[in-house]
Amino acid sequence: MTYLLYPGCSLEAGGSHYEVSVEAVFKALQVELKEIEDWNCCGASIHYVGGTELQTKTLNARNLALAQKQGGYDIIAPCSSCYIQMVKTAHEFDEEPELAAELNQILGEGGLSYSGGIKVRHVLDVLYNDVGLERIKAAVKKPLTGLKVAPYYGCQTTRPYGEYDSVEEPTSMDEILAALGAEVIPFEHKVKCCGSGIFFTEMDTCAPLVGDIIGEAAAGGAALISVPCPMCQMNLEIYQPRLEKILKTELDMPVVFVTQLMALAFGMDPNKDAALNRNIVSANEVLRHLAA
Amino acid sequence: MVMATKAYDKSFREEVYKNVDSGEDVKLCMQCGVCGITCPLRDKMTHGPRQIWSLIRAGKRDEVMDSPDIMLCTSCYTCKVRCPRGVKVIDIMHGLAHYALEQGIVPRAETAKFGKVFWDSIYKTGRVDETEVPMRYTLTAGPIHGLFNTLEMMDIGRALLSHKRMKFKLGPGIPPSKKIKGIKGLKKMLDKAQAMSPGKEG
């Protein structure tokens, strides 16, 4: 099993613990990841301020063209914002011949071309549908028994095409967490938006969104929240002290990537492979009994 | 007898159909209101998408272009997946915001500043340096406010740095952000795409 990895800008920085754990987990599951060479930014959710739709599609078409040149394997885009931008361009390219022609005219300016057909996949999609729960279960050495987890998918992870899971009520991460031995709590906010790309500049406006997500997880007894998106991880975690002031409530909720929990359950190193030392709201306390 | 009715001004809707990304999708809307009611920030919006489409059709240029709502989209795609007519709700909202900004109308100042720094980074280097972009953004407030903003963000920056989630930088551009190898080609492509975008001559 070989895939092309599109890390996106955040996996190099704010989501570095996602990259570490994704690479460790896929290696353990014997899945080969090759980084797309010389990839560029996808435009994320804030692209429209500076660029037009066609310019944003150009950014994504360039990455698709590079992937095709590099073997044409399916692309894994771990960040939900990258995923949605790339999957959207891939779909529209395949479905709208006029747009495809325009994009190829544009790509030609940089000596590239794209003929369509490349599949863009999310980490959850590949884990659930290609690797499968049986192989994940077989790799578990230290089950996460007794760990109550709130599965937060975020808004963009399963949308807008619902290619691998329900856009309204996804279960892929629930099932992966259960396969690790964790107790998954019912979580109504699982696909409610956290504020996404405008959270940083509209924090007062978006604070209640995060407050509601963490609030429901805490009320349900969750020891931590599991996410598959670096932007959600950032929005839900790093601003907690500031959000406590805006919302006048206590938060203090660890927010970890599903792949960090997988690495831990696979018996891998909590820091080297699961990168738990990169979480600012520490999950060590709630995970301590599992390390034994 | 003179009829006491006023004809709709069609010029603004034609302007939107022609110049705004996915603007023609406004024609598909049947005013069911699902987009507005499912929006996570519906309580913070004055109009919401459904009413914006209605105002476009009614020719209410100023109400639409001055609405802070057109830049309050979180891009969560809830409206898009629930719209029974398949309207590209988010693309139109983003398109309207882009169109307003191009004309010097700034629906939401902070997001506009941040978005500009973000896009400039893509255009100059091909990627977004997550240390550099917030630094440059805080400085858009001017040297004094910028310094205060930087101090205010210091705790978060320090936490990210000490947890290996941020690179060390002395200041914006020091050390410079790395460029992708194909940056020249990418710039040519982006320029070409701009010239070919709706409302542009090219």
Short mmCIF file of C-alpha atoms in Angstrom, two decimals:
data_model
loop_
_atom_site.label_atom_id
_atom_site.label_comp_id
_atom_site.label_asym_id
_atom_site.label_seq_id
_atom_site.Cartn_x
_atom_site.Cartn_y
_atom_site.Cartn_z
CA MET A 1 0.00 0.00 0.00
CA THR A 2 1.53 3.27 -1.16
CA TYR A 3 0.11 6.78 -0.90
CA LEU A 4 1.34 10.27 -1.61
CA LEU A 5 1.34 12.43 1.50
CA TYR A 6 0.30 16.06 1.24
CA PRO A 7 1.39 17.40 4.65
CA GLY A 8 0.14 20.95 4.16
CA CYS A 9 1.61 23.93 5.96
CA SER A 10 0.25 23.15 9.40
CA LEU A 11 1.84 19.71 9.69
CA GLU A 12 5.20 21.46 9.49
CA ALA A 13 4.33 23.70 12.45
CA GLY A 14 1.21 23.90 14.63
CA GLY A 15 0.21 20.34 13.78
CA SER A 16 3.68 18.78 13.99
CA HIS A 17 2.44 16.20 16.52
CA TYR A 18 -0.06 15.05 13.87
CA GLU A 19 2.73 14.47 11.33
CA VAL A 20 4.88 12.56 13.83
CA SER A 21 2.01 10.30 14.85
CA VAL A 22 0.64 9.81 11.31
CA GLU A 23 4.06 8.66 10.09
CA ALA A 24 4.57 6.35 13.07
CA VAL A 25 1.13 4.78 12.80
CA PHE A 26 1.20 4.25 9.04
CA LYS A 27 4.64 2.69 9.32
CA ALA A 28 3.37 0.32 12.01
CA LEU A 29 0.48 -0.61 9.71
CA GLN A 30 2.93 -1.17 6.83
CA VAL A 31 1.56 1.62 4.69
CA GLU A 32 4.13 3.52 2.66
CA LEU A 33 3.86 7.32 2.49
CA LYS A 34 5.80 9.38 -0.07
CA GLU A 35 5.67 13.15 0.29
CA ILE A 36 4.52 15.08 -2.78
CA GLU A 37 7.68 16.84 -3.94
CA ASP A 38 7.62 20.63 -3.92
CA TRP A 39 3.94 20.86 -2.96
CA ASN A 40 2.39 24.28 -2.34
CA CYS A 41 -0.23 25.62 0.08
CA CYS A 42 -3.88 24.69 -0.63
CA GLY A 43 -5.21 28.17 0.17
CA ALA A 44 -7.01 26.93 3.31
CA SER A 45 -10.26 28.60 4.38
CA ILE A 46 -9.00 32.16 4.15
CA HIS A 47 -7.77 32.11 0.52
CA TYR A 48 -10.65 34.28 -0.72
CA VAL A 49 -9.31 37.46 0.84
CA GLY A 50 -6.35 37.59 -1.53
CA GLY A 51 -7.24 35.19 -4.29
CA THR A 52 -10.10 34.29 -6.60
CA GLU A 53 -11.69 30.84 -6.72
CA LEU A 54 -9.79 30.07 -9.91
CA GLN A 55 -6.50 30.99 -8.24
CA THR A 56 -7.27 28.70 -5.30
CA LYS A 57 -8.18 25.88 -7.66
CA THR A 58 -4.85 26.58 -9.41
CA LEU A 59 -2.97 26.00 -6.15
CA ASN A 60 -4.71 22.65 -5.74
CA ALA A 61 -4.44 21.68 -9.39
CA ARG A 62 -0.66 22.19 -9.21
CA ASN A 63 -0.46 19.71 -6.32
CA LEU A 64 -2.64 17.22 -8.20
CA ALA A 65 -0.42 17.60 -11.29
CA LEU A 66 2.72 17.01 -9.19
CA ALA A 67 1.12 13.92 -7.66
CA GLN A 68 0.28 12.56 -11.09
CA LYS A 69 3.87 13.08 -12.19
CA GLN A 70 5.07 11.27 -9.11
CA GLY A 71 3.22 8.03 -9.77
CA GLY A 72 -0.44 8.95 -9.48
CA TYR A 73 -1.10 7.17 -6.20
CA ASP A 74 -4.01 8.32 -4.02
CA ILE A 75 -3.17 11.43 -2.01
CA ILE A 76 -3.57 11.53 1.76
CA ALA A 77 -4.34 15.04 3.04
CA PRO A 78 -4.35 14.84 6.85
CA CYS A 79 -5.49 18.44 7.43
CA SER A 80 -9.23 18.81 6.88
CA SER A 81 -8.85 22.21 5.30
CA CYS A 82 -6.28 20.91 2.81
CA TYR A 83 -8.48 17.86 2.26
CA ILE A 84 -11.58 19.86 1.45
CA GLN A 85 -9.77 22.24 -0.90
CA MET A 86 -8.04 19.47 -2.79
CA VAL A 87 -10.98 17.09 -2.94
CA LYS A 88 -13.15 19.96 -4.22
CA THR A 89 -10.72 20.84 -7.00
CA ALA A 90 -10.27 17.16 -7.92
CA HIS A 91 -14.06 16.68 -8.18
CA GLU A 92 -14.70 19.86 -10.11
CA PHE A 93 -11.81 19.10 -12.48
CA ASP A 94 -13.27 15.66 -13.25
CA GLU A 95 -16.86 16.90 -13.56
CA GLU A 96 -16.46 20.20 -15.40
CA PRO A 97 -14.55 19.87 -18.70
CA GLU A 98 -14.52 23.62 -19.24
CA LEU A 99 -12.84 24.21 -15.88
CA ALA A 100 -10.41 21.36 -16.57
CA ALA A 101 -9.38 23.04 -19.82
CA GLU A 102 -8.92 26.38 -18.06
CA LEU A 103 -6.82 24.81 -15.32
CA ASN A 104 -4.61 23.05 -17.84
CA GLN A 105 -4.09 26.29 -19.69
CA ILE A 106 -3.00 27.82 -16.37
CA LEU A 107 -0.81 24.85 -15.35
CA GLY A 108 0.90 25.14 -18.73
CA GLU A 109 2.34 28.50 -17.64
CA GLY A 110 4.52 26.53 -15.22
CA GLY A 111 5.17 23.60 -17.53
CA LEU A 112 2.70 21.25 -15.85
CA SER A 113 -0.50 19.45 -16.83
CA TYR A 114 -3.10 17.26 -15.16
CA SER A 115 -5.37 14.69 -16.76
CA GLY A 116 -7.66 14.09 -13.78
CA GLY A 117 -8.65 10.99 -11.86
CA ILE A 118 -6.45 11.23 -8.78
CA LYS A 119 -8.24 10.42 -5.55
CA VAL A 120 -7.79 12.65 -2.53
CA ARG A 121 -8.26 10.84 0.76
CA HIS A 122 -8.50 11.79 4.40
CA VAL A 123 -6.47 9.97 7.06
CA LEU A 124 -9.71 8.57 8.54
CA ASP A 125 -10.81 7.33 5.12
CA VAL A 126 -7.60 5.38 4.51
CA LEU A 127 -7.47 3.98 8.05
CA TYR A 128 -11.10 2.90 8.03
CA ASN A 129 -11.62 1.77 4.45
CA ASP A 130 -8.21 0.63 3.20
CA VAL A 131 -6.37 -0.53 6.31
CA GLY A 132 -9.54 -1.64 8.07
CA LEU A 133 -10.54 -2.19 11.69
CA GLU A 134 -9.24 -5.77 11.79
CA ARG A 135 -5.65 -4.74 11.02
CA ILE A 136 -5.90 -1.87 13.47
CA LYS A 137 -7.18 -4.21 16.20
CA ALA A 138 -4.40 -6.67 15.46
CA ALA A 139 -1.78 -3.95 16.03
CA VAL A 140 -3.11 -2.99 19.48
CA LYS A 141 -0.70 -3.95 22.26
CA LYS A 142 -1.93 -1.66 25.03
CA PRO A 143 -5.69 -1.24 24.74
CA LEU A 144 -7.09 2.11 25.86
CA THR A 145 -9.41 0.38 28.30
CA GLY A 146 -11.45 2.69 30.47
CA LEU A 147 -10.48 5.82 28.55
CA LYS A 148 -13.55 7.94 27.82
CA VAL A 149 -13.10 9.78 24.53
CA ALA A 150 -15.24 12.40 22.78
CA PRO A 151 -14.85 11.89 19.01
CA TYR A 152 -14.73 15.34 17.39
CA TYR A 153 -14.58 15.20 13.58
CA GLY A 154 -14.89 18.91 12.97
CA CYS A 155 -16.79 20.50 10.16
CA GLN A 156 -14.69 19.92 7.06
CA THR A 157 -13.43 16.39 7.69
CA THR A 158 -16.32 14.52 6.10
CA ARG A 159 -17.65 17.28 3.86
CA PRO A 160 -18.68 18.39 1.31
CA TYR A 161 -18.89 15.16 -0.66
CA GLY A 162 -19.35 12.56 2.08
CA GLU A 163 -16.99 10.31 0.19
CA TYR A 164 -16.11 7.93 3.00
CA ASP A 165 -18.49 8.64 5.85
CA SER A 166 -21.78 10.38 6.61
CA VAL A 167 -21.56 14.18 6.40
CA GLU A 168 -23.97 14.49 9.33
CA GLU A 169 -23.23 11.50 11.57
CA PRO A 170 -19.83 10.00 10.81
CA THR A 171 -18.73 6.90 12.73
CA SER A 172 -15.32 6.01 11.26
CA MET A 173 -13.32 7.60 14.10
CA ASP A 174 -15.75 6.23 16.71
CA GLU A 175 -15.09 2.73 15.36
CA ILE A 176 -11.33 3.21 15.18
CA LEU A 177 -11.28 4.44 18.80
CA ALA A 178 -13.43 1.48 19.88
CA ALA A 179 -10.99 -0.84 18.08
CA LEU A 180 -8.25 0.66 20.26
CA GLY A 181 -10.29 -0.34 23.31
CA ALA A 182 -11.44 3.16 24.25
CA GLU A 183 -14.91 4.02 25.46
CA VAL A 184 -16.45 6.41 22.93
CA ILE A 185 -19.06 8.72 24.41
CA PRO A 186 -22.13 9.83 22.43
CA PHE A 187 -21.21 13.25 21.10
CA GLU A 188 -23.77 15.50 19.40
CA HIS A 189 -21.20 18.17 18.62
CA LYS A 190 -19.05 15.77 16.59
CA VAL A 191 -19.44 17.68 13.32
CA LYS A 192 -20.29 21.15 14.64
CA CYS A 193 -17.87 23.84 13.49
CA CYS A 194 -15.18 25.21 15.86
CA GLY A 195 -14.78 28.50 13.97
CA SER A 196 -12.31 27.04 11.50
CA GLY A 197 -10.20 29.53 9.55
CA ILE A 198 -11.66 32.70 11.06
CA PHE A 199 -11.31 31.60 14.70
CA PHE A 200 -8.03 33.46 15.26
CA THR A 201 -9.33 36.82 14.01
CA GLU A 202 -12.90 36.48 15.32
CA MET A 203 -12.17 34.86 18.67
CA ASP A 204 -14.89 36.61 20.66
CA THR A 205 -17.48 35.61 18.05
CA CYS A 206 -16.32 32.01 17.74
CA ALA A 207 -15.53 31.35 21.42
CA PRO A 208 -19.03 29.96 22.21
CA LEU A 209 -18.60 27.37 19.44
CA VAL A 210 -15.52 25.92 21.15
CA GLY A 211 -17.15 26.40 24.57
CA ASP A 212 -20.10 24.23 23.50
CA ILE A 213 -17.89 21.51 22.02
CA ILE A 214 -15.64 21.21 25.08
CA GLY A 215 -18.64 21.68 27.38
CA GLU A 216 -20.51 18.72 25.93
CA ALA A 217 -17.40 16.53 26.02
CA ALA A 218 -16.81 17.41 29.70
CA ALA A 219 -20.48 16.92 30.61
CA GLY A 220 -20.36 13.46 29.02
CA GLY A 221 -17.40 12.54 31.21
CA ALA A 222 -14.78 12.55 28.42
CA ALA A 223 -11.18 12.51 29.65
CA LEU A 224 -10.10 13.94 26.31
CA ILE A 225 -11.23 14.92 22.84
CA SER A 226 -9.93 13.04 19.80
CA VAL A 227 -9.55 14.96 16.52
CA PRO A 228 -8.38 14.27 12.94
CA CYS A 229 -7.71 17.92 11.97
CA PRO A 230 -4.82 20.24 12.92
CA MET A 231 -6.96 23.37 12.74
CA CYS A 232 -9.55 21.93 15.14
CA GLN A 233 -6.74 20.74 17.41
CA MET A 234 -5.28 24.24 17.47
CA ASN A 235 -8.59 26.08 17.93
CA LEU A 236 -9.78 23.72 20.66
CA GLU A 237 -6.50 23.54 22.55
CA ILE A 238 -4.08 26.43 22.50
CA TYR A 239 -6.48 29.28 23.27
CA GLN A 240 -8.13 27.59 26.27
CA PRO A 241 -6.75 30.09 28.85
CA ARG A 242 -8.03 33.00 26.73
CA LEU A 243 -11.37 31.32 26.07
CA GLU A 244 -11.84 30.72 29.78
CA LYS A 245 -11.75 34.50 30.25
CA ILE A 246 -14.13 35.22 27.35
CA LEU A 247 -16.58 32.49 28.33
CA LYS A 248 -16.09 32.83 32.12
CA THR A 249 -15.86 29.09 32.54
CA GLU A 250 -13.20 26.46 33.17
CA LEU A 251 -12.11 24.37 30.17
CA ASP A 252 -8.86 22.41 30.71
CA MET A 253 -9.57 19.64 28.21
CA PRO A 254 -6.79 17.71 26.44
CA VAL A 255 -7.31 17.57 22.66
CA VAL A 256 -5.28 14.87 20.92
CA PHE A 257 -5.08 13.48 17.40
CA VAL A 258 -6.65 10.08 16.82
CA THR A 259 -3.26 8.96 15.47
CA GLN A 260 -1.60 9.91 18.78
CA LEU A 261 -4.01 7.55 20.55
CA MET A 262 -3.32 4.86 17.97
CA ALA A 263 0.45 5.12 18.45
CA LEU A 264 -0.06 4.80 22.19
CA ALA A 265 -2.38 1.81 21.84
CA PHE A 266 0.13 0.18 19.46
CA GLY A 267 2.59 0.29 22.37
CA MET A 268 4.84 2.86 20.68
CA ASP A 269 6.86 5.55 22.41
CA PRO A 270 4.55 8.20 23.97
CA ASN A 271 6.86 11.06 22.92
CA LYS A 272 8.94 9.84 19.99
CA ASP A 273 6.00 8.25 18.13
CA ALA A 274 2.81 9.65 19.71
CA ALA A 275 4.37 13.13 20.21
CA LEU A 276 2.28 13.62 23.35
CA ASN A 277 4.94 16.02 24.67
CA ARG A 278 3.82 18.45 21.94
CA ASN A 279 0.34 18.85 23.42
CA ILE A 280 0.05 22.08 25.38
CA VAL A 281 -2.93 20.95 27.46
CA SER A 282 -1.22 17.81 28.71
CA ALA A 283 -2.95 14.46 28.29
CA ASN A 284 -0.34 12.69 30.41
CA GLU A 285 -2.49 12.63 33.54
CA VAL A 286 -5.48 10.93 31.89
CA LEU A 287 -3.24 8.55 29.94
CA ARG A 288 -0.89 7.63 32.80
CA HIS A 289 -2.61 4.38 33.76
CA LEU A 290 -2.21 3.19 30.17
CA ALA A 291 1.55 3.54 30.21
CA ALA A 292 1.89 0.78 32.83
CA MET B 1 -53.56 56.31 -12.69
CA VAL B 2 -49.93 55.96 -11.67
CA MET B 3 -48.94 52.56 -10.27
CA ALA B 4 -47.29 52.88 -6.85
CA THR B 5 -44.73 50.18 -7.58
CA LYS B 6 -41.03 50.48 -8.29
CA ALA B 7 -39.22 48.26 -10.73
CA TYR B 8 -36.37 46.16 -9.35
CA ASP B 9 -32.93 47.40 -10.17
CA LYS B 10 -31.44 44.56 -12.15
CA SER B 11 -27.99 46.06 -12.53
CA PHE B 12 -26.53 44.76 -9.26
CA ARG B 13 -27.65 41.18 -9.78
CA GLU B 14 -26.15 41.22 -13.27
CA GLU B 15 -22.95 42.58 -11.74
CA VAL B 16 -22.88 39.70 -9.24
CA TYR B 17 -23.62 37.05 -11.89
CA LYS B 18 -20.80 38.37 -14.04
CA ASN B 19 -18.09 39.37 -11.55
CA VAL B 20 -18.49 37.26 -8.43
CA ASP B 21 -17.14 33.70 -8.21
CA SER B 22 -20.10 31.28 -8.57
CA GLY B 23 -22.35 34.35 -8.57
CA GLU B 24 -24.73 32.80 -11.08
CA ASP B 25 -25.61 30.15 -8.49
CA VAL B 26 -27.73 32.81 -6.75
CA LYS B 27 -30.32 32.14 -9.49
CA LEU B 28 -30.78 28.59 -8.19
CA CYS B 29 -31.87 29.63 -4.68
CA MET B 30 -35.52 28.96 -3.81
CA GLN B 31 -35.36 30.83 -0.48
CA CYS B 32 -35.97 27.80 1.75
CA GLY B 33 -33.66 29.18 4.45
CA VAL B 34 -31.78 25.96 5.26
CA CYS B 35 -28.42 27.70 4.72
CA GLY B 36 -29.17 30.45 7.23
CA ILE B 37 -30.63 28.23 9.90
CA THR B 38 -27.79 25.68 9.79
CA CYS B 39 -25.01 28.27 9.95
CA PRO B 40 -22.97 27.90 13.18
CA LEU B 41 -22.76 31.70 13.42
CA ARG B 42 -26.43 32.38 12.55
CA ASP B 43 -26.90 34.27 15.85
CA LYS B 44 -24.10 36.65 14.90
CA MET B 45 -25.35 37.36 11.38
CA THR B 46 -27.66 40.22 10.46
CA HIS B 47 -28.84 38.67 7.20
CA GLY B 48 -27.32 35.26 6.65
CA PRO B 49 -26.88 33.74 3.17
CA ARG B 50 -30.56 33.36 2.24
CA GLN B 51 -31.30 37.03 2.84
CA ILE B 52 -28.10 38.08 1.06
CA TRP B 53 -29.26 36.23 -2.10
CA SER B 54 -32.63 37.94 -1.77
CA LEU B 55 -31.00 41.36 -1.44
CA ILE B 56 -28.85 40.66 -4.51
CA ARG B 57 -31.95 39.88 -6.55
CA ALA B 58 -33.65 43.01 -5.25
CA GLY B 59 -30.70 45.12 -6.34
CA LYS B 60 -29.74 46.27 -2.84
CA ARG B 61 -26.09 46.89 -3.62
CA ASP B 62 -25.09 48.76 -0.46
CA GLU B 63 -26.84 46.38 1.94
CA VAL B 64 -24.98 43.44 0.42
CA MET B 65 -21.55 44.98 -0.06
CA ASP B 66 -21.50 46.58 3.40
CA SER B 67 -22.81 43.50 5.20
CA PRO B 68 -20.22 42.14 7.64
CA ASP B 69 -21.95 38.78 7.16
CA ILE B 70 -20.26 38.14 3.82
CA MET B 71 -16.95 37.67 5.68
CA LEU B 72 -18.27 35.73 8.65
CA CYS B 73 -18.28 32.36 6.88
CA THR B 74 -16.26 29.73 8.74
CA SER B 75 -16.21 27.50 5.62
CA CYS B 76 -17.79 24.60 7.54
CA TYR B 77 -19.83 23.47 4.51
CA THR B 78 -22.96 22.66 6.56
CA CYS B 79 -25.07 24.95 4.34
CA LYS B 80 -23.51 23.52 1.21
CA VAL B 81 -24.27 19.89 2.10
CA ARG B 82 -27.82 20.69 3.19
CA CYS B 83 -28.84 23.02 0.35
CA PRO B 84 -31.55 21.19 -1.65
CA ARG B 85 -30.61 23.05 -4.83
CA GLY B 86 -26.87 22.45 -4.59
CA VAL B 87 -26.06 26.17 -4.44
CA LYS B 88 -22.34 26.80 -3.89
CA VAL B 89 -23.19 28.88 -0.82
CA ILE B 90 -19.63 29.15 0.50
CA ASP B 91 -18.06 29.95 -2.85
CA ILE B 92 -20.55 32.80 -3.35
CA MET B 93 -20.00 34.17 0.16
CA HIS B 94 -16.22 34.07 -0.38
CA GLY B 95 -16.68 35.51 -3.86
CA LEU B 96 -18.75 38.41 -2.53
CA ALA B 97 -16.16 39.13 0.17
CA HIS B 98 -13.36 39.07 -2.41
CA TYR B 99 -15.36 41.36 -4.72
CA ALA B 100 -16.07 43.84 -1.90
CA LEU B 101 -12.41 43.88 -0.79
CA GLU B 102 -11.26 44.51 -4.37
CA GLN B 103 -13.35 47.66 -4.33
CA GLY B 104 -11.95 48.86 -1.04
CA ILE B 105 -14.97 47.81 1.02
CA VAL B 106 -13.78 45.93 4.13
CA PRO B 107 -16.58 43.89 5.70
CA ARG B 108 -14.41 42.60 8.60
CA ALA B 109 -11.10 44.36 9.18
CA GLU B 110 -9.08 41.80 11.17
CA THR B 111 -9.92 38.81 8.99
CA ALA B 112 -9.19 40.94 5.92
CA LYS B 113 -5.74 41.87 7.27
CA PHE B 114 -4.92 38.31 8.28
CA GLY B 115 -6.17 36.92 4.96
CA LYS B 116 -4.05 39.35 3.01
CA VAL B 117 -0.87 38.41 4.89
CA PHE B 118 -1.79 34.74 4.39
CA TRP B 119 -2.26 35.12 0.64
CA ASP B 120 0.89 37.24 0.24
CA SER B 121 2.86 34.44 1.88
CA ILE B 122 1.46 31.90 -0.59
CA TYR B 123 2.24 34.17 -3.54
CA LYS B 124 5.78 34.93 -2.40
CA THR B 125 6.92 31.54 -1.13
CA GLY B 126 4.30 28.99 -2.23
CA ARG B 127 3.55 28.04 1.36
CA VAL B 128 2.40 29.54 4.63
CA ASP B 129 4.95 29.88 7.39
CA GLU B 130 2.86 29.53 10.55
CA THR B 131 5.33 31.59 12.58
CA GLU B 132 5.79 34.37 10.06
CA VAL B 133 2.14 34.95 9.13
CA PRO B 134 0.83 35.74 12.66
CA MET B 135 3.92 37.94 13.21
CA ARG B 136 3.26 39.98 10.08
CA TYR B 137 -0.44 40.13 10.92
CA THR B 138 0.16 41.58 14.40
CA LEU B 139 2.34 44.25 12.83
CA THR B 140 -0.48 45.38 10.52
CA ALA B 141 -1.84 47.19 13.59
CA GLY B 142 1.15 49.57 13.41
CA PRO B 143 4.33 49.53 15.51
CA ILE B 144 2.80 50.43 18.90
CA HIS B 145 -0.37 48.35 18.68
CA GLY B 146 1.62 45.66 16.94
CA LEU B 147 3.97 45.48 19.90
CA PHE B 148 1.05 45.23 22.34
CA ASN B 149 -0.58 42.54 20.19
CA THR B 150 2.70 40.65 20.07
CA LEU B 151 3.04 40.81 23.84
CA GLU B 152 -0.54 39.64 24.22
CA MET B 153 0.15 36.66 21.95
CA MET B 154 3.48 35.95 23.62
CA ASP B 155 2.16 33.27 26.00
CA ILE B 156 0.69 31.30 23.11
CA GLY B 157 3.81 31.76 20.98
CA ARG B 158 6.04 30.64 23.83
CA ALA B 159 3.89 27.57 24.48
CA LEU B 160 3.96 26.59 20.80
CA LEU B 161 7.70 27.18 20.56
CA SER B 162 8.51 25.14 23.66
CA HIS B 163 6.29 22.29 22.42
CA LYS B 164 8.07 22.17 19.03
CA ARG B 165 5.07 23.46 17.15
CA MET B 166 6.59 26.71 15.98
CA LYS B 167 9.92 27.64 14.46
CA PHE B 168 12.09 30.26 16.13
CA LYS B 169 12.13 33.64 14.43
CA LEU B 170 13.67 36.92 15.53
CA GLY B 171 11.20 38.86 13.46
CA PRO B 172 9.26 38.74 10.21
CA GLY B 173 11.67 37.59 7.52
CA ILE B 174 14.46 36.77 10.01
CA PRO B 175 15.42 34.13 9.05
CA PRO B 176 13.55 34.29 5.72
CA SER B 177 10.82 31.75 4.99
CA LYS B 178 11.81 29.04 2.55
CA LYS B 179 10.39 29.20 -0.97
CA ILE B 180 9.19 26.18 -2.91
CA LYS B 181 11.44 25.27 -5.84
CA GLY B 182 8.77 25.98 -8.42
CA ILE B 183 7.85 29.41 -7.08
CA LYS B 184 8.45 31.19 -10.41
CA GLY B 185 6.12 28.82 -12.23
CA LEU B 186 3.53 29.07 -9.48
CA LYS B 187 3.51 32.86 -9.67
CA LYS B 188 3.00 32.72 -13.44
CA MET B 189 0.09 30.32 -12.91
CA LEU B 190 -1.52 32.50 -10.24
CA ASP B 191 -1.19 35.59 -12.43
CA LYS B 192 -2.72 33.76 -15.36
CA ALA B 193 -5.56 32.47 -13.15
CA GLN B 194 -6.27 35.97 -11.92
CA ALA B 195 -6.50 37.28 -15.47
CA MET B 196 -8.93 34.46 -16.32
CA SER B 197 -11.15 34.88 -13.23
CA PRO B 198 -14.75 36.19 -13.46
CA GLY B 199 -14.97 39.91 -14.08
CA LYS B 200 -11.35 40.19 -15.25
CA GLU B 201 -10.25 41.01 -18.72
CA GLY B 202 -7.96 38.41 -20.10
#
